Amino acid sequence: MPELPEVETVRRTLELAIQNEKIIEVKDYYSKIITNDVEDFKKRIQYQRINRIDRMGKYLIFILDSDVMIIHLRMEGKFFIKRDEPILKHEHIVFRFESGRELRYHDMRKFGTITLLSKDNYLETYPLNKLAPEPKDINLSKFYETLQKKRIEIKAVLLDQHILSGLGNIYVDETLFLSRIHPTRLANTISIDEAKQIIKSAIEVLDKATKLGGTTIRSYTSSLGVHGRFQNELNVHMRKDLPCPICQTKIIKMKVKGRGTYVCPSCQD
DNA sequence: CCCGTGCCCTGGCGGC
DNA sequence: TGCCGCCAGGGCACGG
């Protein structure tokens, strides 16, 4: 479940590894990952160089010569760099470079997406045109106004990438814990001070997790040999029945908007 | 527009 | 041991 810190870690690692590589061929073993017409995708991307890799929220953005390639890893997407090795079961898209090296997109659940868009207008084109700012960039009063209009649980709002980007299930739980707010509180009951606290906590948790290379748990193990260390810093997520680091009350697990959600029933109310 | 539900997908796990 | 059914979940299509 790569969220902002994991995607940023992948971005940095990939940029170091493949900046300036020229794509000479793409092979698809499960083409539904690519949202463009596949033959058009292959033809357009051929001979373009990877000049830079950006990130917005949970999206990776490969800046090529005339196009950009926008990638969402969803639950399990990851990259490996190889050459001359047999294709593994979950390697779906292979980018072969002029150097002979290959970038392989691996995704056990096949949930990820790869989209090629023109460099000219990709920020004004779906999906990035719908994407909200990250916590570090969001305007607090606009964010608060949005909360006031929402009659749904605060956790559901924080997971909505059109309202705030970068947070997923892990970091929403951690953000709400630091903010001492229960995930089922209705968004329109959040005060301006609480909204400010949410943004502050989100920035804090994302920064710290990014510094530690993200969180490595279960399904999302590693990409390019990168192992995050933030799992050791989690306060509530994946800590059912363990003591709250603040008050020692047992962490409980519940469902919110269909997502596994971890809460300290004493600190968060 | 707002919100809830189901879908995509497959490895892992509990139950028998 | 083996099989069945269910669960995990980000984001979108769809429907009320």
PDB file of C-alpha atoms (C1' of nucleotides) in Angstrom:
ATOM      1  CA  MET A   1       0.000   0.000   0.000  1.00  0.00           C
ATOM      2  CA  PRO A   2       2.432   2.650  -1.067  1.00  0.00           C
ATOM      3  CA  GLU A   3       1.408   6.070   0.149  1.00  0.00           C
ATOM      4  CA  LEU A   4       3.294   9.341  -0.198  1.00  0.00           C
ATOM      5  CA  PRO A   5       6.433   8.316   1.767  1.00  0.00           C
ATOM      6  CA  GLU A   6       6.780   4.989  -0.039  1.00  0.00           C
ATOM      7  CA  VAL A   7       6.160   6.538  -3.452  1.00  0.00           C
ATOM      8  CA  GLU A   8       8.684   9.290  -2.701  1.00  0.00           C
ATOM      9  CA  THR A   9      11.211   6.633  -1.687  1.00  0.00           C
ATOM     10  CA  VAL A  10      10.604   4.791  -4.950  1.00  0.00           C
ATOM     11  CA  ARG A  11      10.935   8.077  -6.855  1.00  0.00           C
ATOM     12  CA  ARG A  12      14.315   8.891  -5.355  1.00  0.00           C
ATOM     13  CA  THR A  13      15.639   5.388  -5.847  1.00  0.00           C
ATOM     14  CA  LEU A  14      14.426   5.179  -9.432  1.00  0.00           C
ATOM     15  CA  GLU A  15      15.729   8.589 -10.374  1.00  0.00           C
ATOM     16  CA  LEU A  16      19.201   7.665  -9.167  1.00  0.00           C
ATOM     17  CA  ALA A  17      19.031   4.365 -10.996  1.00  0.00           C
ATOM     18  CA  ILE A  18      17.574   5.227 -14.409  1.00  0.00           C
ATOM     19  CA  GLN A  19      17.810   8.950 -15.047  1.00  0.00           C
ATOM     20  CA  ASN A  20      18.824   9.579 -18.681  1.00  0.00           C
ATOM     21  CA  GLU A  21      18.106   6.032 -19.795  1.00  0.00           C
ATOM     22  CA  LYS A  22      16.537   5.852 -23.250  1.00  0.00           C
ATOM     23  CA  ILE A  23      13.574   3.539 -23.746  1.00  0.00           C
ATOM     24  CA  ILE A  24      13.935   1.488 -26.903  1.00  0.00           C
ATOM     25  CA  GLU A  25      11.202  -1.073 -26.437  1.00  0.00           C
ATOM     26  CA  VAL A  26       8.199  -1.873 -24.225  1.00  0.00           C
ATOM     27  CA  LYS A  27       6.826  -5.378 -23.726  1.00  0.00           C
ATOM     28  CA  ASP A  28       3.472  -6.037 -22.125  1.00  0.00           C
ATOM     29  CA  TYR A  29       2.572  -9.303 -20.422  1.00  0.00           C
ATOM     30  CA  TYR A  30      -0.649  -7.976 -18.877  1.00  0.00           C
ATOM     31  CA  SER A  31      -1.685  -4.966 -20.888  1.00  0.00           C
ATOM     32  CA  LYS A  32      -4.592  -3.749 -18.726  1.00  0.00           C
ATOM     33  CA  ILE A  33      -2.055  -1.926 -16.546  1.00  0.00           C
ATOM     34  CA  ILE A  34      -1.639   0.538 -19.430  1.00  0.00           C
ATOM     35  CA  THR A  35      -4.676   2.796 -19.739  1.00  0.00           C
ATOM     36  CA  ASN A  36      -3.772   4.088 -23.221  1.00  0.00           C
ATOM     37  CA  ASP A  37      -4.234   2.066 -26.377  1.00  0.00           C
ATOM     38  CA  VAL A  38      -1.270  -0.268 -25.923  1.00  0.00           C
ATOM     39  CA  GLU A  39       0.098  -0.119 -29.462  1.00  0.00           C
ATOM     40  CA  ASP A  40      -0.117   3.667 -29.444  1.00  0.00           C
ATOM     41  CA  PHE A  41       1.602   3.710 -26.035  1.00  0.00           C
ATOM     42  CA  LYS A  42       4.503   1.602 -27.293  1.00  0.00           C
ATOM     43  CA  LYS A  43       4.959   3.615 -30.450  1.00  0.00           C
ATOM     44  CA  ARG A  44       4.865   6.984 -28.690  1.00  0.00           C
ATOM     45  CA  ILE A  45       7.218   6.092 -25.856  1.00  0.00           C
ATOM     46  CA  GLN A  46       9.859   4.490 -28.040  1.00  0.00           C
ATOM     47  CA  TYR A  47      13.186   6.405 -28.148  1.00  0.00           C
ATOM     48  CA  GLN A  48      12.177   8.819 -25.387  1.00  0.00           C
ATOM     49  CA  ARG A  49      14.602   9.437 -22.576  1.00  0.00           C
ATOM     50  CA  ILE A  50      13.758   9.514 -18.848  1.00  0.00           C
ATOM     51  CA  ASN A  51      14.870  13.043 -18.021  1.00  0.00           C
ATOM     52  CA  ARG A  52      13.522  13.257 -14.500  1.00  0.00           C
ATOM     53  CA  ILE A  53      11.064  11.555 -12.158  1.00  0.00           C
ATOM     54  CA  ASP A  54       8.545  13.663 -10.244  1.00  0.00           C
ATOM     55  CA  ARG A  55       5.810  12.802  -7.792  1.00  0.00           C
ATOM     56  CA  MET A  56       2.429  14.291  -6.978  1.00  0.00           C
ATOM     57  CA  GLY A  57       0.557  12.683  -4.098  1.00  0.00           C
ATOM     58  CA  LYS A  58       0.834   8.959  -4.711  1.00  0.00           C
ATOM     59  CA  TYR A  59       1.530   9.317  -8.443  1.00  0.00           C
ATOM     60  CA  LEU A  60       4.951   8.872  -9.987  1.00  0.00           C
ATOM     61  CA  ILE A  61       5.581  11.061 -13.025  1.00  0.00           C
ATOM     62  CA  PHE A  62       8.315  10.099 -15.476  1.00  0.00           C
ATOM     63  CA  ILE A  63       9.294  13.209 -17.417  1.00  0.00           C
ATOM     64  CA  LEU A  64      10.240  12.002 -20.890  1.00  0.00           C
ATOM     65  CA  ASP A  65      11.162  14.035 -23.996  1.00  0.00           C
ATOM     66  CA  SER A  66       7.729  14.907 -25.336  1.00  0.00           C
ATOM     67  CA  ASP A  67       5.437  12.914 -23.041  1.00  0.00           C
ATOM     68  CA  VAL A  68       5.055  12.082 -19.378  1.00  0.00           C
ATOM     69  CA  MET A  69       4.314   8.637 -17.994  1.00  0.00           C
ATOM     70  CA  ILE A  70       2.072   8.708 -14.944  1.00  0.00           C
ATOM     71  CA  ILE A  71       2.140   5.662 -12.699  1.00  0.00           C
ATOM     72  CA  HIS A  72      -0.042   4.706  -9.751  1.00  0.00           C
ATOM     73  CA  LEU A  73       1.268   1.717  -7.802  1.00  0.00           C
ATOM     74  CA  ARG A  74      -2.055   1.131  -6.020  1.00  0.00           C
ATOM     75  CA  MET A  75      -1.644  -1.743  -3.552  1.00  0.00           C
ATOM     76  CA  GLU A  76       1.318  -3.775  -4.678  1.00  0.00           C
ATOM     77  CA  GLY A  77       3.018  -2.137  -7.633  1.00  0.00           C
ATOM     78  CA  LYS A  78       6.813  -2.036  -7.574  1.00  0.00           C
ATOM     79  CA  PHE A  79       9.764  -1.758  -9.908  1.00  0.00           C
ATOM     80  CA  PHE A  80      12.810  -3.890 -10.461  1.00  0.00           C
ATOM     81  CA  ILE A  81      15.818  -3.300 -12.685  1.00  0.00           C
ATOM     82  CA  LYS A  82      17.196  -6.357 -14.427  1.00  0.00           C
ATOM     83  CA  ARG A  83      18.793  -7.519 -17.615  1.00  0.00           C
ATOM     84  CA  ASP A  84      18.566 -10.820 -19.440  1.00  0.00           C
ATOM     85  CA  GLU A  85      16.583 -12.654 -16.817  1.00  0.00           C
ATOM     86  CA  PRO A  86      13.442 -14.765 -17.232  1.00  0.00           C
ATOM     87  CA  ILE A  87      10.162 -12.881 -16.853  1.00  0.00           C
ATOM     88  CA  LEU A  88       8.517 -13.605 -13.514  1.00  0.00           C
ATOM     89  CA  LYS A  89       4.831 -14.309 -13.043  1.00  0.00           C
ATOM     90  CA  HIS A  90       3.923 -10.852 -11.753  1.00  0.00           C
ATOM     91  CA  GLU A  91       6.116  -8.782 -14.047  1.00  0.00           C
ATOM     92  CA  HIS A  92       3.563  -7.181 -16.357  1.00  0.00           C
ATOM     93  CA  ILE A  93       5.303  -4.354 -18.203  1.00  0.00           C
ATOM     94  CA  VAL A  94       8.963  -4.268 -19.238  1.00  0.00           C
ATOM     95  CA  PHE A  95      10.787  -1.159 -20.437  1.00  0.00           C
ATOM     96  CA  ARG A  96      14.007  -2.036 -22.226  1.00  0.00           C
ATOM     97  CA  PHE A  97      16.687   0.652 -22.343  1.00  0.00           C
ATOM     98  CA  GLU A  98      19.410   1.381 -24.855  1.00  0.00           C
ATOM     99  CA  SER A  99      21.932   0.343 -22.192  1.00  0.00           C
ATOM    100  CA  GLY A 100      20.498  -3.168 -22.192  1.00  0.00           C
ATOM    101  CA  ARG A 101      19.017  -2.775 -18.750  1.00  0.00           C
ATOM    102  CA  GLU A 102      15.290  -3.272 -18.174  1.00  0.00           C
ATOM    103  CA  LEU A 103      12.825  -1.586 -15.847  1.00  0.00           C
ATOM    104  CA  ARG A 104      10.147  -4.101 -14.885  1.00  0.00           C
ATOM    105  CA  TYR A 105       6.768  -3.217 -13.409  1.00  0.00           C
ATOM    106  CA  HIS A 106       5.730  -5.920 -10.945  1.00  0.00           C
ATOM    107  CA  ASP A 107       2.229  -6.044  -9.462  1.00  0.00           C
ATOM    108  CA  MET A 108       0.769  -9.126  -7.831  1.00  0.00           C
ATOM    109  CA  ARG A 109      -2.725  -7.670  -7.635  1.00  0.00           C
ATOM    110  CA  LYS A 110      -2.695  -6.001 -11.066  1.00  0.00           C
ATOM    111  CA  PHE A 111      -4.278  -2.878  -9.585  1.00  0.00           C
ATOM    112  CA  GLY A 112      -1.694  -0.358 -10.725  1.00  0.00           C
ATOM    113  CA  THR A 113      -2.019   1.921 -13.735  1.00  0.00           C
ATOM    114  CA  ILE A 114       0.380   3.429 -16.265  1.00  0.00           C
ATOM    115  CA  THR A 115      -0.752   6.348 -18.432  1.00  0.00           C
ATOM    116  CA  LEU A 116       1.103   8.229 -21.148  1.00  0.00           C
ATOM    117  CA  LEU A 117       0.120  11.875 -21.618  1.00  0.00           C
ATOM    118  CA  SER A 118       1.486  14.799 -23.554  1.00  0.00           C
ATOM    119  CA  LYS A 119       3.990  16.917 -21.644  1.00  0.00           C
ATOM    120  CA  ASP A 120       2.125  20.028 -22.801  1.00  0.00           C
ATOM    121  CA  ASN A 121      -1.034  19.614 -20.766  1.00  0.00           C
ATOM    122  CA  TYR A 122      -0.731  16.698 -18.368  1.00  0.00           C
ATOM    123  CA  LEU A 123      -1.367  18.851 -15.316  1.00  0.00           C
ATOM    124  CA  GLU A 124      -4.691  19.896 -16.842  1.00  0.00           C
ATOM    125  CA  THR A 125      -5.569  16.324 -17.801  1.00  0.00           C
ATOM    126  CA  TYR A 126      -7.082  13.502 -15.802  1.00  0.00           C
ATOM    127  CA  PRO A 127      -5.920  12.151 -13.360  1.00  0.00           C
ATOM    128  CA  LEU A 128      -3.647  14.937 -12.106  1.00  0.00           C
ATOM    129  CA  ASN A 129      -6.189  17.681 -12.790  1.00  0.00           C
ATOM    130  CA  LYS A 130      -8.406  16.188 -10.073  1.00  0.00           C
ATOM    131  CA  LEU A 131      -5.650  15.781  -7.519  1.00  0.00           C
ATOM    132  CA  ALA A 132      -5.720  17.910  -4.357  1.00  0.00           C
ATOM    133  CA  PRO A 133      -2.588  19.467  -2.806  1.00  0.00           C
ATOM    134  CA  GLU A 134      -0.509  17.521  -0.309  1.00  0.00           C
ATOM    135  CA  PRO A 135      -0.712  18.462   3.394  1.00  0.00           C
ATOM    136  CA  LYS A 136       2.414  20.659   3.167  1.00  0.00           C
ATOM    137  CA  ASP A 137       0.818  22.717   0.371  1.00  0.00           C
ATOM    138  CA  ILE A 138      -2.856  22.835   1.260  1.00  0.00           C
ATOM    139  CA  ASN A 139      -4.653  26.053   2.097  1.00  0.00           C
ATOM    140  CA  LEU A 140      -6.000  25.638   5.604  1.00  0.00           C
ATOM    141  CA  SER A 141      -9.122  27.764   5.280  1.00  0.00           C
ATOM    142  CA  LYS A 142     -10.143  26.063   2.031  1.00  0.00           C
ATOM    143  CA  PHE A 143      -9.542  22.660   3.616  1.00  0.00           C
ATOM    144  CA  TYR A 144     -11.632  23.645   6.628  1.00  0.00           C
ATOM    145  CA  GLU A 145     -14.434  24.900   4.349  1.00  0.00           C
ATOM    146  CA  THR A 146     -14.466  21.556   2.558  1.00  0.00           C
ATOM    147  CA  LEU A 147     -14.711  19.705   5.870  1.00  0.00           C
ATOM    148  CA  GLN A 148     -17.656  21.867   6.878  1.00  0.00           C
ATOM    149  CA  LYS A 149     -19.570  20.696   3.812  1.00  0.00           C
ATOM    150  CA  LYS A 150     -18.928  16.994   4.363  1.00  0.00           C
ATOM    151  CA  ARG A 151     -21.336  14.857   6.330  1.00  0.00           C
ATOM    152  CA  ILE A 152     -19.105  11.821   6.266  1.00  0.00           C
ATOM    153  CA  GLU A 153     -16.525  10.399   8.630  1.00  0.00           C
ATOM    154  CA  ILE A 154     -13.264  12.354   8.876  1.00  0.00           C
ATOM    155  CA  LYS A 155     -11.233   9.286   7.897  1.00  0.00           C
ATOM    156  CA  ALA A 156     -13.159   8.969   4.629  1.00  0.00           C
ATOM    157  CA  VAL A 157     -12.435  12.622   3.863  1.00  0.00           C
ATOM    158  CA  LEU A 158      -8.710  12.273   4.539  1.00  0.00           C
ATOM    159  CA  LEU A 159      -8.532   9.267   2.208  1.00  0.00           C
ATOM    160  CA  ASP A 160     -10.123  11.257  -0.623  1.00  0.00           C
ATOM    161  CA  GLN A 161      -7.301  12.354  -2.933  1.00  0.00           C
ATOM    162  CA  HIS A 162      -9.526  15.066  -4.418  1.00  0.00           C
ATOM    163  CA  ILE A 163      -9.610  16.771  -1.016  1.00  0.00           C
ATOM    164  CA  LEU A 164      -6.088  16.092   0.319  1.00  0.00           C
ATOM    165  CA  SER A 165      -3.446  13.989  -1.424  1.00  0.00           C
ATOM    166  CA  GLY A 166      -0.777  11.605  -0.237  1.00  0.00           C
ATOM    167  CA  LEU A 167      -2.439   9.932   2.725  1.00  0.00           C
ATOM    168  CA  GLY A 168      -3.625   6.311   2.604  1.00  0.00           C
ATOM    169  CA  ASN A 169      -4.866   3.911   5.210  1.00  0.00           C
ATOM    170  CA  ILE A 170      -1.698   3.758   7.325  1.00  0.00           C
ATOM    171  CA  TYR A 171      -0.937   7.467   7.531  1.00  0.00           C
ATOM    172  CA  VAL A 172      -4.556   8.520   8.036  1.00  0.00           C
ATOM    173  CA  ASP A 173      -4.684   6.333  11.152  1.00  0.00           C
ATOM    174  CA  GLU A 174      -1.398   7.801  12.364  1.00  0.00           C
ATOM    175  CA  THR A 175      -2.444  11.386  11.560  1.00  0.00           C
ATOM    176  CA  LEU A 176      -5.721  11.051  13.459  1.00  0.00           C
ATOM    177  CA  PHE A 177      -3.943   9.503  16.423  1.00  0.00           C
ATOM    178  CA  LEU A 178      -1.480  12.398  16.623  1.00  0.00           C
ATOM    179  CA  SER A 179      -4.430  14.792  16.304  1.00  0.00           C
ATOM    180  CA  ARG A 180      -6.343  12.935  19.042  1.00  0.00           C
ATOM    181  CA  ILE A 181      -9.393  12.729  16.776  1.00  0.00           C
ATOM    182  CA  HIS A 182     -11.564   9.641  16.380  1.00  0.00           C
ATOM    183  CA  PRO A 183     -11.793   8.437  12.752  1.00  0.00           C
ATOM    184  CA  THR A 184     -15.583   8.259  12.837  1.00  0.00           C
ATOM    185  CA  ARG A 185     -16.073  11.902  13.813  1.00  0.00           C
ATOM    186  CA  LEU A 186     -18.177  13.562  11.146  1.00  0.00           C
ATOM    187  CA  ALA A 187     -16.091  15.977   9.105  1.00  0.00           C
ATOM    188  CA  ASN A 188     -18.503  18.873   9.609  1.00  0.00           C
ATOM    189  CA  THR A 189     -17.957  18.688  13.384  1.00  0.00           C
ATOM    190  CA  ILE A 190     -14.204  19.324  13.056  1.00  0.00           C
ATOM    191  CA  SER A 191     -13.199  22.770  14.329  1.00  0.00           C
ATOM    192  CA  ILE A 192     -10.740  25.064  12.593  1.00  0.00           C
ATOM    193  CA  ASP A 193      -8.169  24.322  15.289  1.00  0.00           C
ATOM    194  CA  GLU A 194      -8.652  20.605  14.798  1.00  0.00           C
ATOM    195  CA  ALA A 195      -8.348  21.002  11.030  1.00  0.00           C
ATOM    196  CA  LYS A 196      -5.086  22.850  11.603  1.00  0.00           C
ATOM    197  CA  GLN A 197      -3.910  20.071  13.913  1.00  0.00           C
ATOM    198  CA  ILE A 198      -4.794  17.424  11.304  1.00  0.00           C
ATOM    199  CA  ILE A 199      -2.676  19.144   8.657  1.00  0.00           C
ATOM    200  CA  LYS A 200       0.184  19.657  11.092  1.00  0.00           C
ATOM    201  CA  SER A 201       0.087  15.995  12.154  1.00  0.00           C
ATOM    202  CA  ALA A 202      -0.127  14.789   8.558  1.00  0.00           C
ATOM    203  CA  ILE A 203       2.938  16.836   7.592  1.00  0.00           C
ATOM    204  CA  GLU A 204       4.815  15.520  10.621  1.00  0.00           C
ATOM    205  CA  VAL A 205       3.996  11.864  10.006  1.00  0.00           C
ATOM    206  CA  LEU A 206       4.681  12.030   6.260  1.00  0.00           C
ATOM    207  CA  ASP A 207       8.009  13.832   6.762  1.00  0.00           C
ATOM    208  CA  LYS A 208       9.198  11.408   9.374  1.00  0.00           C
ATOM    209  CA  ALA A 209       8.118   8.378   7.358  1.00  0.00           C
ATOM    210  CA  THR A 210       9.799   9.747   4.217  1.00  0.00           C
ATOM    211  CA  LYS A 211      13.056  10.264   6.132  1.00  0.00           C
ATOM    212  CA  LEU A 212      12.905   6.609   7.179  1.00  0.00           C
ATOM    213  CA  GLY A 213      12.202   5.360   3.665  1.00  0.00           C
ATOM    214  CA  GLY A 214       8.515   4.634   4.269  1.00  0.00           C
ATOM    215  CA  THR A 215       6.776   1.728   5.951  1.00  0.00           C
ATOM    216  CA  THR A 216       7.502  -1.894   5.084  1.00  0.00           C
ATOM    217  CA  ILE A 217       4.711  -4.240   6.131  1.00  0.00           C
ATOM    218  CA  ARG A 218       3.216  -7.489   4.804  1.00  0.00           C
ATOM    219  CA  SER A 219       2.144  -6.996   1.230  1.00  0.00           C
ATOM    220  CA  TYR A 220       4.201  -3.953   0.476  1.00  0.00           C
ATOM    221  CA  THR A 221       7.604  -5.420   1.177  1.00  0.00           C
ATOM    222  CA  SER A 222      10.251  -3.846  -0.970  1.00  0.00           C
ATOM    223  CA  SER A 223      10.997  -2.317  -4.287  1.00  0.00           C
ATOM    224  CA  LEU A 224      14.455  -2.169  -5.766  1.00  0.00           C
ATOM    225  CA  GLY A 225      15.735  -3.572  -2.490  1.00  0.00           C
ATOM    226  CA  VAL A 226      14.455  -0.620  -0.500  1.00  0.00           C
ATOM    227  CA  HIS A 227      13.240  -1.429   3.000  1.00  0.00           C
ATOM    228  CA  GLY A 228      11.520   1.314   4.954  1.00  0.00           C
ATOM    229  CA  ARG A 229      11.880   1.597   8.701  1.00  0.00           C
ATOM    230  CA  PHE A 230       8.804   3.604   9.679  1.00  0.00           C
ATOM    231  CA  GLN A 231       6.897   0.451  10.727  1.00  0.00           C
ATOM    232  CA  ASN A 232       8.878   0.686  13.975  1.00  0.00           C
ATOM    233  CA  GLU A 233       7.460   4.170  14.572  1.00  0.00           C
ATOM    234  CA  LEU A 234       3.769   3.389  14.081  1.00  0.00           C
ATOM    235  CA  ASN A 235       1.629   4.423  17.048  1.00  0.00           C
ATOM    236  CA  VAL A 236      -1.620   2.642  16.209  1.00  0.00           C
ATOM    237  CA  HIS A 237      -1.658   1.116  12.732  1.00  0.00           C
ATOM    238  CA  MET A 238      -1.274  -2.695  12.797  1.00  0.00           C
ATOM    239  CA  ARG A 239      -1.090  -2.550  16.600  1.00  0.00           C
ATOM    240  CA  LYS A 240      -4.384  -4.166  17.639  1.00  0.00           C
ATOM    241  CA  ASP A 241      -4.383  -5.123  21.342  1.00  0.00           C
ATOM    242  CA  LEU A 242      -0.993  -3.511  21.912  1.00  0.00           C
ATOM    243  CA  PRO A 243      -0.727  -0.631  24.414  1.00  0.00           C
ATOM    244  CA  CYS A 244      -1.176   2.955  23.259  1.00  0.00           C
ATOM    245  CA  PRO A 245       2.254   4.672  23.455  1.00  0.00           C
ATOM    246  CA  ILE A 246       0.659   7.607  25.306  1.00  0.00           C
ATOM    247  CA  CYS A 247      -1.810   6.090  27.772  1.00  0.00           C
ATOM    248  CA  GLN A 248      -1.211   2.303  27.563  1.00  0.00           C
ATOM    249  CA  THR A 249      -4.858   1.593  26.689  1.00  0.00           C
ATOM    250  CA  LYS A 250      -5.217  -1.310  24.269  1.00  0.00           C
ATOM    251  CA  ILE A 251      -5.436  -0.234  20.635  1.00  0.00           C
ATOM    252  CA  ILE A 252      -8.643  -1.427  19.006  1.00  0.00           C
ATOM    253  CA  LYS A 253      -9.293  -2.357  15.395  1.00  0.00           C
ATOM    254  CA  MET A 254     -12.541  -1.367  13.687  1.00  0.00           C
ATOM    255  CA  LYS A 255     -13.972  -0.838  10.214  1.00  0.00           C
ATOM    256  CA  VAL A 256     -14.372   2.684   8.884  1.00  0.00           C
ATOM    257  CA  LYS A 257     -15.576   3.123   5.307  1.00  0.00           C
ATOM    258  CA  GLY A 258     -14.726  -0.527   4.785  1.00  0.00           C
ATOM    259  CA  ARG A 259     -11.090  -0.018   5.815  1.00  0.00           C
ATOM    260  CA  GLY A 260      -9.276  -1.640   8.681  1.00  0.00           C
ATOM    261  CA  THR A 261      -8.836   1.191  11.182  1.00  0.00           C
ATOM    262  CA  TYR A 262      -6.755   1.347  14.363  1.00  0.00           C
ATOM    263  CA  VAL A 263      -7.700   3.650  17.215  1.00  0.00           C
ATOM    264  CA  CYS A 264      -6.734   4.405  20.781  1.00  0.00           C
ATOM    265  CA  PRO A 265     -10.213   4.523  22.344  1.00  0.00           C
ATOM    266  CA  SER A 266      -8.899   6.651  25.185  1.00  0.00           C
ATOM    267  CA  CYS A 267      -6.784   9.259  23.383  1.00  0.00           C
ATOM    268  CA  GLN A 268      -9.089   9.631  20.376  1.00  0.00           C
ATOM    269  CA  ASP A 269     -12.672  10.650  21.027  1.00  0.00           C
TER     270      ASP A 269
ATOM    271  C1'  DC B   1     -23.684  17.389  -6.401  1.00  0.00           C
ATOM    272  C1'  DC B   2     -23.552  14.027  -2.504  1.00  0.00           C
ATOM    273  C1'  DC B   3     -22.814   9.683  -0.690  1.00  0.00           C
ATOM    274  C1'  DG B   4     -22.847   4.414  -0.451  1.00  0.00           C
ATOM    275  C1'  DT B   5     -21.860   0.084  -2.795  1.00  0.00           C
ATOM    276  C1'  DG B   6     -19.525  -3.016  -5.754  1.00  0.00           C
ATOM    277  C1'  DC B   7     -15.793  -3.971  -8.640  1.00  0.00           C
ATOM    278  C1'  DC B   8     -11.030  -4.853 -10.062  1.00  0.00           C
ATOM    279  C1'  DC B   9      -7.263  -8.847  -8.475  1.00  0.00           C
ATOM    280  C1'  DT B  10      -4.649 -12.689  -6.093  1.00  0.00           C
ATOM    281  C1'  DG B  11      -1.968 -14.516  -2.085  1.00  0.00           C
ATOM    282  C1'  DG B  12      -2.717 -15.757   2.466  1.00  0.00           C
ATOM    283  C1'  DC B  13      -5.288 -17.468   6.107  1.00  0.00           C
ATOM    284  C1'  DG B  14      -9.048 -19.593   9.042  1.00  0.00           C
ATOM    285  C1'  DG B  15     -12.126 -23.292   9.240  1.00  0.00           C
ATOM    286  C1'  DC B  16     -13.401 -27.906   8.485  1.00  0.00           C
TER     287       DC B  16
ATOM    288  C1'  DT C   1      -3.421 -32.324   3.649  1.00  0.00           C
ATOM    289  C1'  DG C   2      -6.403 -29.941   0.763  1.00  0.00           C
ATOM    290  C1'  DC C   3     -10.013 -27.110  -0.491  1.00  0.00           C
ATOM    291  C1'  DC C   4     -13.317 -23.438   0.033  1.00  0.00           C
ATOM    292  C1'  DG C   5     -14.505 -18.863   0.988  1.00  0.00           C
ATOM    293  C1'  DC C   6     -13.269 -14.638   2.586  1.00  0.00           C
ATOM    294  C1'  DC C   7     -10.260 -10.729   3.376  1.00  0.00           C
ATOM    295  C1'  DA C   8      -6.986  -6.858   2.181  1.00  0.00           C
ATOM    296  C1'  DG C   9      -7.775  -2.016  -0.245  1.00  0.00           C
ATOM    297  C1'  DG C  10      -7.183   2.867  -3.871  1.00  0.00           C
ATOM    298  C1'  DG C  11      -9.887   4.716  -6.869  1.00  0.00           C
ATOM    299  C1'  DC C  12     -13.545   4.718 -10.048  1.00  0.00           C
ATOM    300  C1'  DA C  13     -18.261   3.564 -12.214  1.00  0.00           C
ATOM    301  C1'  DC C  14     -22.724   3.512 -11.106  1.00  0.00           C
ATOM    302  C1'  DG C  15     -27.137   4.287  -8.802  1.00  0.00           C
ATOM    303  C1'  DG C  16     -30.376   6.346  -5.594  1.00  0.00           C
TER     304       DG C  16
END
